Short mmCIF file of C-alpha atoms in Angstrom, two decimals:
data_model
loop_
_atom_site.label_atom_id
_atom_site.label_comp_id
_atom_site.label_asym_id
_atom_site.label_seq_id
_atom_site.Cartn_x
_atom_site.Cartn_y
_atom_site.Cartn_z
CA MET Q 1 191.52 59.83 205.12
CA ASN Q 2 191.74 61.21 208.70
CA PHE Q 3 189.44 63.85 210.06
CA ASN Q 4 190.53 67.03 212.23
CA ALA Q 5 190.32 70.33 212.96
CA THR Q 6 190.63 71.72 209.30
CA LEU Q 7 187.08 70.43 209.08
CA ILE Q 8 185.78 73.13 211.13
CA GLY Q 9 188.39 75.88 210.30
CA GLN Q 10 186.79 75.42 206.28
CA SER Q 11 183.16 75.35 207.32
CA ILE Q 12 184.02 78.81 208.95
CA THR Q 13 185.67 79.62 205.60
CA PHE Q 14 182.69 78.70 203.85
CA VAL Q 15 180.23 80.32 205.64
CA PHE Q 16 182.37 83.48 205.81
CA PHE Q 17 182.88 84.12 202.57
CA VAL Q 18 179.03 82.82 201.44
CA TRP Q 19 177.98 85.81 203.74
CA PHE Q 20 180.93 88.42 202.05
CA CYS Q 21 179.40 87.10 198.64
CA MET Q 22 175.84 87.78 199.96
CA LYS Q 23 176.88 90.86 201.14
CA PHE Q 24 179.33 92.93 198.79
CA VAL Q 25 179.19 91.20 195.98
CA TRP Q 26 175.98 89.80 194.33
CA PRO Q 27 173.57 92.60 195.11
CA PRO Q 28 175.47 95.20 193.70
CA ILE Q 29 176.19 93.19 190.47
CA MET Q 30 172.91 91.84 189.82
CA ASN Q 31 171.07 95.38 191.06
CA ALA Q 32 173.56 97.13 188.43
CA LEU Q 33 172.25 93.88 185.54
CA GLU Q 34 168.79 94.57 186.85
CA ALA Q 35 169.05 98.16 186.00
CA ARG Q 36 170.98 98.07 182.94
CA LYS Q 37 167.79 94.98 181.82
CA LYS Q 38 165.37 98.29 182.79
CA GLN Q 39 167.76 100.93 181.04
CA ILE Q 40 167.24 98.95 177.57
CA ALA Q 41 163.78 98.19 178.00
CA ASP Q 42 163.00 102.08 178.53
CA GLY Q 43 165.46 103.22 175.69
CA LEU Q 44 163.14 101.00 173.83
CA ALA Q 45 160.29 101.92 175.12
CA ALA Q 46 161.43 104.84 174.15
CA ALA Q 47 161.97 104.52 170.97
CA ASP Q 48 158.38 102.77 170.15
CA ARG Q 49 156.75 106.13 171.90
CA GLY Q 50 158.73 108.25 169.93
CA LYS Q 51 157.74 106.71 166.52
CA HIS Q 52 154.47 106.72 167.27
CA GLU Q 53 154.39 110.28 168.23
CA LEU Q 54 156.00 111.18 165.16
CA GLU Q 55 153.01 109.43 163.38
CA LEU Q 56 150.60 111.20 164.81
CA ALA Q 57 151.98 114.43 164.57
CA ALA Q 58 152.45 113.61 160.74
CA LYS Q 59 148.76 112.61 160.92
CA ALA Q 60 147.95 116.08 162.48
CA ALA Q 61 150.19 118.19 160.32
CA ALA Q 62 148.42 116.30 157.35
CA ASP Q 63 145.41 117.42 159.16
CA ASN Q 64 146.24 121.13 159.76
CA MET Q 65 146.89 121.63 155.87
CA ARG Q 66 143.62 119.62 154.99
CA ASP Q 67 142.14 122.39 157.26
CA ALA Q 68 143.73 125.28 156.42
CA LYS Q 69 142.92 124.07 152.45
CA SER Q 70 139.47 124.33 152.61
CA GLN Q 71 139.24 127.58 154.97
CA ALA Q 72 141.78 129.22 152.55
CA ALA Q 73 139.40 127.62 149.96
CA GLU Q 74 136.15 129.01 151.58
CA VAL Q 75 138.04 132.53 152.46
CA LEU Q 76 138.93 132.79 148.37
CA ALA Q 77 135.05 132.12 147.81
CA GLN Q 78 133.28 134.35 150.02
CA ALA Q 79 135.81 136.85 148.38
CA GLU Q 80 134.46 136.41 145.46
CA LYS Q 81 131.22 136.24 146.33
CA ARG Q 82 131.59 139.53 147.76
CA ALA Q 83 133.31 141.36 144.95
CA ALA Q 84 130.30 140.31 142.84
CA GLN Q 85 128.02 141.94 145.34
CA ILE Q 86 129.83 145.10 145.37
CA VAL Q 87 129.76 145.16 141.37
CA GLU Q 88 125.91 144.46 141.05
CA ASP Q 89 125.67 147.26 143.87
CA ALA Q 90 127.61 150.21 141.98
CA LYS Q 91 125.28 148.95 138.39
CA ASN Q 92 122.73 149.35 140.14
CA ALA Q 93 123.31 152.64 142.11
CA ALA Q 94 125.02 153.79 138.90
CA LYS Q 95 120.92 152.89 137.18
CA ALA Q 96 118.70 154.54 139.79
CA GLU Q 97 120.73 157.66 138.98
CA GLY Q 98 120.75 157.85 135.71
CA GLU Q 99 116.65 157.34 136.04
CA ARG Q 100 117.13 160.16 138.30
CA GLN Q 101 119.09 163.00 136.43
CA LEU Q 102 117.05 161.79 133.22
CA ALA Q 103 113.79 162.29 135.72
CA ALA Q 104 115.34 166.17 136.19
CA ALA Q 105 116.47 166.73 132.95
CA GLN Q 106 113.15 166.01 131.42
CA ALA Q 107 111.24 168.12 134.07
CA ASN Q 108 113.45 171.05 133.34
CA ILE Q 109 112.79 170.65 129.98
CA GLU Q 110 108.83 170.60 129.93
CA GLN Q 111 109.29 173.67 132.41
CA GLU Q 112 110.89 175.95 129.64
CA ALA Q 113 109.02 174.53 127.02
CA ASN Q 114 105.92 175.77 129.05
CA ARG Q 115 107.44 179.27 130.09
CA ALA Q 116 108.30 180.02 126.42
CA ARG Q 117 104.92 178.81 125.35
CA GLU Q 118 103.47 181.93 127.83
CA GLY Q 119 106.06 184.23 126.68
CA LEU Q 120 104.80 183.27 122.82
CA ARG Q 121 101.23 183.64 123.93
CA GLU Q 122 102.12 187.34 125.37
CA GLN Q 123 103.87 188.36 122.27
CA VAL Q 124 100.90 187.41 119.94
CA ALA Q 125 98.19 188.72 121.98
CA ALA Q 126 100.74 191.82 122.31
CA LEU Q 127 100.82 191.59 118.08
CA ALA Q 128 96.60 190.88 118.00
CA VAL Q 129 96.04 194.80 120.35
CA ALA Q 130 99.09 196.41 117.81
CA GLY Q 131 96.58 194.80 115.05
CA ALA Q 132 93.80 196.00 116.46
CA GLU Q 133 94.95 199.37 116.90
CA ARG Q 134 95.89 199.65 113.28
CA ILE Q 135 92.89 198.65 111.81
CA LEU Q 136 91.31 200.76 113.95
CA ARG Q 137 93.82 203.96 113.12
CA ARG Q 138 92.71 205.70 116.29
CA GLU Q 139 94.00 204.63 119.55
CA VAL Q 140 91.09 203.00 121.79
CA ASN Q 141 91.03 203.66 125.41
CA ALA Q 142 93.30 200.95 126.65
CA GLN Q 143 91.87 201.60 130.11
CA SER Q 144 88.01 200.77 128.98
CA HIS Q 145 89.12 197.82 126.55
CA ALA Q 146 91.47 196.17 128.69
CA ASP Q 147 88.70 193.43 130.52
CA LEU Q 148 88.34 192.41 126.54
CA LEU Q 149 91.98 192.01 126.30
CA ASN Q 150 92.39 190.53 128.59
CA GLN Q 151 90.01 187.71 127.53
CA LEU Q 152 91.12 187.58 124.20
CA LYS Q 153 94.78 187.09 126.18
CA ALA Q 154 93.01 184.07 127.87
CA GLU Q 155 91.34 182.50 125.27
CA LEU Q 156 94.90 182.47 123.60
CA MET E 1 213.57 65.88 193.90
CA ALA E 2 212.03 62.32 192.68
CA GLU E 3 215.93 60.63 191.83
CA ALA E 4 215.99 60.89 196.28
CA HIS E 5 212.82 58.66 197.16
CA THR E 6 211.46 55.38 195.52
CA SER E 7 208.23 55.69 193.47
CA GLY E 8 206.43 54.52 196.66
CA GLU E 9 207.72 57.39 199.08
CA TYR E 10 207.10 59.72 196.12
CA ILE E 11 203.39 59.34 195.81
CA LYS E 12 202.53 58.87 199.87
CA HIS E 13 204.78 62.07 200.06
CA HIS E 14 202.90 64.10 197.02
CA LEU E 15 199.36 63.09 198.99
CA GLN E 16 200.41 63.60 202.68
CA ASN E 17 199.09 66.99 203.41
CA LEU E 18 201.05 69.83 205.80
CA THR E 19 199.50 68.95 209.02
CA PHE E 20 199.93 71.40 212.16
CA GLY E 21 198.78 69.70 215.69
CA GLN E 22 199.91 68.65 219.00
CA HIS E 23 202.15 65.31 219.26
CA PRO E 24 201.28 62.24 221.53
CA ASP E 25 204.43 63.34 223.10
CA GLY E 26 202.41 66.71 223.89
CA THR E 27 205.26 68.57 221.97
CA TRP E 28 203.05 70.99 219.06
CA GLY E 29 205.01 70.43 215.44
CA VAL E 30 204.16 69.17 211.79
CA ALA E 31 203.40 65.92 211.09
CA HIS E 32 205.98 63.56 209.14
CA SER E 33 203.92 60.85 208.04
CA VAL E 34 200.48 59.88 208.12
CA GLU E 35 200.41 57.96 210.92
CA GLU E 36 201.78 60.36 212.91
CA ALA E 37 199.21 63.11 211.72
CA LYS E 38 196.76 60.28 212.70
CA ALA E 39 198.20 60.45 215.94
CA MET E 40 197.48 63.80 216.92
CA GLY E 41 193.82 63.18 216.49
CA PHE E 42 191.06 65.89 215.71
CA TRP E 43 193.31 68.68 217.38
CA ALA E 44 195.37 69.31 214.31
CA ILE E 45 194.93 71.45 211.31
CA ASN E 46 195.90 70.82 207.13
CA VAL E 47 197.86 74.02 206.68
CA ASP E 48 198.78 74.20 203.30
CA SER E 49 194.79 72.96 202.65
CA MET E 50 193.54 75.77 204.70
CA LEU E 51 196.80 78.51 203.18
CA PHE E 52 195.28 77.68 199.39
CA SER E 53 191.32 77.76 199.88
CA ILE E 54 191.63 80.51 202.37
CA GLY E 55 194.10 82.24 199.67
CA LEU E 56 191.82 81.73 196.72
CA GLY E 57 188.85 82.41 198.82
CA VAL E 58 190.06 85.97 199.04
CA LEU E 59 191.14 86.22 195.69
CA PHE E 60 187.60 85.32 193.82
CA LEU E 61 186.24 87.91 196.62
CA PHE E 62 188.58 90.64 196.13
CA LEU E 63 188.15 89.90 192.45
CA PHE E 64 184.90 89.64 192.33
CA ARG E 65 184.67 92.65 195.12
CA LEU E 66 185.92 94.72 192.46
CA ALA E 67 183.62 94.11 189.69
CA ALA E 68 180.67 94.71 192.14
CA LYS E 69 182.33 98.12 193.11
CA ARG E 70 181.94 99.37 189.47
CA ALA E 71 179.03 97.18 188.82
CA SER E 72 176.66 101.18 186.45
CA VAL E 73 174.12 101.12 184.20
CA GLY E 74 177.35 101.88 181.76
CA VAL E 75 179.31 99.58 179.07
CA PRO E 76 180.69 97.38 181.43
CA GLY E 77 184.89 96.61 180.45
CA GLY E 78 186.69 93.34 179.92
CA TRP E 79 186.41 91.97 183.94
CA GLN E 80 183.53 93.47 184.74
CA ASN E 81 181.65 91.58 181.69
CA PHE E 82 183.45 88.39 182.45
CA VAL E 83 182.13 88.42 185.85
CA GLU E 84 178.35 89.46 184.83
CA TRP E 85 178.48 86.54 182.55
CA ILE E 86 179.40 84.16 185.06
CA VAL E 87 176.82 86.25 187.36
CA GLU E 88 174.45 85.71 184.92
CA PHE E 89 174.84 81.88 184.10
CA ILE E 90 174.74 81.06 187.87
CA ASP E 91 171.64 83.24 187.98
CA ASP E 92 170.28 81.05 185.25
CA SER E 93 171.26 77.84 186.83
CA VAL E 94 169.62 78.93 190.54
CA ARG E 95 165.93 79.81 188.31
CA GLY E 96 166.45 76.87 186.40
CA SER E 97 166.29 74.47 189.75
CA PHE E 98 165.13 76.87 192.95
CA SER E 99 161.80 77.58 192.77
CA HIS E 100 161.64 79.63 195.72
CA ARG E 101 162.38 82.45 196.91
CA ASN E 102 165.62 82.85 198.89
CA ALA E 103 168.14 85.87 198.40
CA MET E 104 170.56 83.41 200.10
CA VAL E 105 170.76 80.38 197.29
CA ALA E 106 172.03 82.49 194.26
CA PRO E 107 175.48 84.09 196.26
CA LEU E 108 175.69 80.19 197.96
CA ALA E 109 176.15 78.72 194.40
CA LEU E 110 178.14 81.51 192.99
CA THR E 111 181.02 81.21 195.70
CA VAL E 112 180.48 77.07 195.41
CA PHE E 113 181.07 77.24 191.68
CA VAL E 114 184.03 80.12 191.59
CA TRP E 115 185.63 78.74 194.71
CA ILE E 116 185.46 75.24 193.86
CA PHE E 117 186.62 75.30 190.63
CA LEU E 118 189.84 77.91 191.70
CA LEU E 119 190.51 75.15 194.35
CA ASN E 120 190.48 72.30 191.41
CA LEU E 121 192.19 74.49 189.20
CA MET E 122 195.31 74.32 191.61
CA ASP E 123 195.48 70.62 189.86
CA LEU E 124 197.20 71.95 187.01
CA LEU E 125 200.27 73.55 188.16
CA PRO E 126 202.42 70.67 187.74
CA VAL E 127 202.95 69.12 190.81
CA ASP E 128 206.06 69.11 192.07
CA TRP E 129 206.82 73.04 191.48
CA LEU E 130 204.87 74.19 194.64
CA PRO E 131 206.04 71.38 196.60
CA TRP E 132 209.66 71.86 195.56
CA ILE E 133 209.70 75.50 196.43
CA ALA E 134 208.14 74.84 199.92
CA THR E 135 210.21 71.91 200.57
CA LEU E 136 213.07 74.72 200.20
CA ALA E 137 211.93 77.12 202.42
CA GLY E 138 212.02 74.16 205.03
CA VAL E 139 208.79 72.76 204.83
CA PRO E 140 208.32 69.22 204.41
CA TYR E 141 204.45 68.89 202.81
CA PHE E 142 202.97 70.94 200.84
CA LYS E 143 199.54 69.54 198.97
CA ILE E 144 198.55 72.75 196.94
CA VAL E 145 195.00 71.27 195.76
CA PRO E 146 192.67 71.74 199.02
CA THR E 147 190.29 69.90 197.05
CA THR E 148 192.40 66.62 196.98
CA ASP E 149 191.53 67.23 201.31
CA PRO E 150 188.84 64.75 202.15
CA ASN E 151 188.60 67.94 205.07
CA VAL E 152 187.89 70.64 202.64
CA THR E 153 185.18 69.06 200.69
CA PHE E 154 183.65 67.33 203.79
CA ALA E 155 183.61 71.01 205.48
CA LEU E 156 181.55 72.13 202.25
CA ALA E 157 179.47 69.62 201.70
CA LEU E 158 178.17 69.56 205.51
CA SER E 159 177.66 72.97 205.86
CA VAL E 160 175.19 72.28 202.66
CA PHE E 161 173.79 69.84 204.78
CA PHE E 162 173.05 71.78 207.63
CA LEU E 163 171.63 74.55 205.55
CA VAL E 164 169.56 71.61 204.01
CA LEU E 165 168.44 70.73 207.55
CA TYR E 166 167.84 74.23 208.97
CA TYR E 167 165.73 75.10 205.61
CA SER E 168 163.68 71.85 205.93
CA VAL E 169 162.65 72.68 209.68
CA LYS E 170 161.94 76.04 209.10
CA MET E 171 159.78 75.87 205.82
CA LYS E 172 157.95 72.92 206.68
CA GLY E 173 158.23 73.23 210.65
CA PRO E 174 159.46 70.19 212.26
CA GLY E 175 156.41 67.93 212.44
CA GLY E 176 156.61 68.83 209.04
CA PHE E 177 159.86 67.67 208.34
CA PHE E 178 159.47 64.39 210.67
CA ALA E 179 156.56 63.33 208.57
CA GLU E 180 158.30 63.94 205.27
CA LEU E 181 161.23 61.14 206.47
CA ALA E 182 158.86 58.93 208.33
CA PHE E 183 155.65 58.72 206.10
CA GLN E 184 157.00 57.87 202.84
CA PRO E 185 157.83 56.33 200.73
CA PHE E 186 155.52 53.76 202.06
CA GLN E 187 152.39 55.47 202.97
CA SER E 188 149.02 54.15 204.10
CA LYS E 189 145.68 55.63 205.89
CA ASN E 190 146.10 52.92 208.17
CA ALA E 191 147.46 54.61 211.58
CA LEU E 192 148.36 51.42 212.87
CA LEU E 193 149.72 50.30 209.20
CA LYS E 194 151.39 53.71 209.42
CA LEU E 195 153.61 52.99 212.62
CA VAL E 196 154.44 49.53 211.41
CA PHE E 197 155.82 51.56 207.99
CA MET E 198 157.54 54.06 210.13
CA PRO E 199 160.98 52.33 211.28
CA VAL E 200 160.99 51.57 207.16
CA ASN E 201 160.48 54.79 205.61
CA LEU E 202 162.93 56.73 208.78
CA LEU E 203 165.78 54.09 207.77
CA LEU E 204 165.43 54.31 204.16
CA GLU E 205 164.79 58.44 203.85
CA GLY E 206 167.56 58.63 206.66
CA VAL E 207 169.95 56.90 204.70
CA SER E 208 169.12 58.82 201.73
CA LEU E 209 169.32 61.80 203.23
CA ILE E 210 172.77 60.95 204.80
CA ALA E 211 173.61 59.90 201.50
CA LYS E 212 172.89 63.63 199.87
CA PRO E 213 176.14 65.15 202.12
CA VAL E 214 178.18 62.09 201.79
CA SER E 215 178.03 61.35 197.66
CA LEU E 216 178.91 65.22 197.39
CA ALA E 217 181.76 65.58 199.59
CA LEU E 218 183.14 61.54 198.30
CA ARG E 219 182.01 62.85 194.59
CA LEU E 220 184.54 65.93 194.29
CA PHE E 221 186.87 64.27 196.34
CA GLY E 222 187.21 61.23 194.70
CA ASN E 223 187.52 63.30 191.43
CA MET E 224 189.96 65.28 192.11
CA TYR E 225 192.31 62.24 194.43
CA ALA E 226 192.39 60.50 190.95
CA GLY E 227 192.96 63.10 189.11
CA GLU E 228 196.05 63.72 191.38
CA MET E 229 197.02 60.43 191.66
CA ILE E 230 197.25 60.25 187.70
CA PHE E 231 199.19 63.66 187.23
CA ILE E 232 201.71 62.22 190.66
CA LEU E 233 202.17 58.86 188.28
CA ILE E 234 202.43 60.33 185.56
CA ALA E 235 205.85 62.48 186.95
CA LEU E 236 207.34 60.01 188.11
CA MET E 237 208.08 59.18 184.36
CA PHE E 238 210.48 61.68 184.30
CA GLY E 239 213.20 60.17 186.43
CA GLY E 240 212.76 57.70 183.68
CA GLY E 241 215.62 58.71 181.05
CA VAL E 242 214.83 61.26 178.02
CA LEU E 243 212.34 59.00 176.03
CA LEU E 244 209.66 58.07 178.49
CA GLY E 245 210.21 61.74 180.16
CA VAL E 246 209.12 63.14 177.02
CA PHE E 247 206.41 60.45 176.64
CA GLY E 248 205.28 61.37 181.05
CA GLY E 249 204.95 65.26 179.05
CA VAL E 250 202.93 64.69 176.44
CA LEU E 251 200.78 62.66 178.60
CA GLN E 252 200.47 65.27 181.46
CA TRP E 253 199.66 68.16 178.55
CA ALA E 254 196.57 66.22 177.15
CA TRP E 255 195.66 64.69 180.90
CA ALA E 256 195.67 68.62 181.72
CA VAL E 257 193.61 69.19 178.58
CA PHE E 258 191.05 66.67 179.77
CA HIS E 259 191.28 68.19 183.51
CA ILE E 260 190.39 71.12 182.29
CA LEU E 261 186.91 70.06 181.49
CA ILE E 262 186.48 67.94 184.81
CA ILE E 263 187.41 70.73 187.24
CA THR E 264 184.76 73.02 185.98
CA LEU E 265 182.65 69.52 186.02
CA GLN E 266 183.59 68.92 189.29
CA ALA E 267 182.65 72.48 190.45
CA PHE E 268 179.37 72.79 188.84
CA ILE E 269 177.93 69.34 189.80
CA PHE E 270 178.54 70.66 193.25
CA MET E 271 176.69 73.75 192.73
CA THR E 272 174.31 72.33 190.62
CA LEU E 273 173.34 70.03 193.77
CA THR E 274 173.60 72.20 196.87
CA ILE E 275 170.62 73.79 194.33
CA VAL E 276 168.95 70.95 194.45
CA TYR E 277 168.94 70.40 197.95
CA LEU E 278 167.83 73.58 198.70
CA ASP E 279 165.59 73.59 196.60
CA MET E 280 163.97 70.23 197.66
CA ALA E 281 164.46 71.63 201.36
CA HIS E 282 161.90 74.37 200.55
CA SER E 283 159.60 71.84 198.88
CA GLU E 284 157.13 70.44 200.44
CA HIS E 285 156.47 66.86 199.06
CA HIS E 286 153.64 65.09 198.06
#
């Protein structure tokens, strides 16, 4: 074993190699490894998040479906109620109209009957006067007897 | 090759670094023996160790830089995937053993692990191949496993040791670091007793502090040197006839397979201890 300047040369070489490795070899490789690790972790996290979001979306969809169904049922019930209402209203209106027309017809009939009765009454009075004329066989003064005849007419 | 030498020369030849420096007579050149290398003193350099360690280090940084540039969030390709696997393995080790925040420790651990692994990996090349080519090219010695050169392992261990000292002082302050060395393991509330214990504590803690880089360097050096030695001894058999040669081939294969475990383990141990020592430097004791 004899030592010489190789010792110093080797030390310098060693220091230089370590410096180079520290500067240009280790950091890029380590960074790449770290970045890859992070990317993988991020990917896994994103997958988890996606799964979670899918679950949420499925749940929201089911909720929406249920809401829509209940809304539709509500609308349907309302429509049915409204239809029944309309039918009922129409029925009532028709009934009222019928009654009104009935009343009018009855009034009309009564009026007709009164008019007929009046006519009959005048004819009976004329017949009575004509009868009296025949009985008296002579013409009485119609004018002097008008009061009497009118009184008779009113009594009939 | 082997026939031209005696066994002893062959082994010596294989354990000799290509040392370049100034001979005692003032000329510059390559040392042709251990003695000549020693005579050059400190200001000589093991050209083969430097060449292979720098070459392999550059290869490591180039290949990893390639992956770093292409690093993206998308699906990684083959090489990319392999690099990320190693980086994550290192990152896990650092997270497991290092409980503080320091952006330097993980890249340091990565460099230590991969670089030492590559340096050790040269051990698996048959011991004669590259030295033989080098001899053809006129280079007398060529030791291709840099971690069998104590200069290399001690350079690594001492660099780690200086980091430990730096962070010990930075995190605990000079006083805190001194207190750690001087007031344990023997503790006392009494100021006088404290003073009495201090030299003993300093001795014990000092030894354990110095033992860290020394053991770190010697463990790696010893394992790789011994492994290389066994390869060389096995390679000696190839000169001993057909039967011994075949037996040597089987042995070499078996030892190489086992050695794959050793080189990985040694690189891992060096990295783990580096992390642990730095963690200790960051932590307040007691």
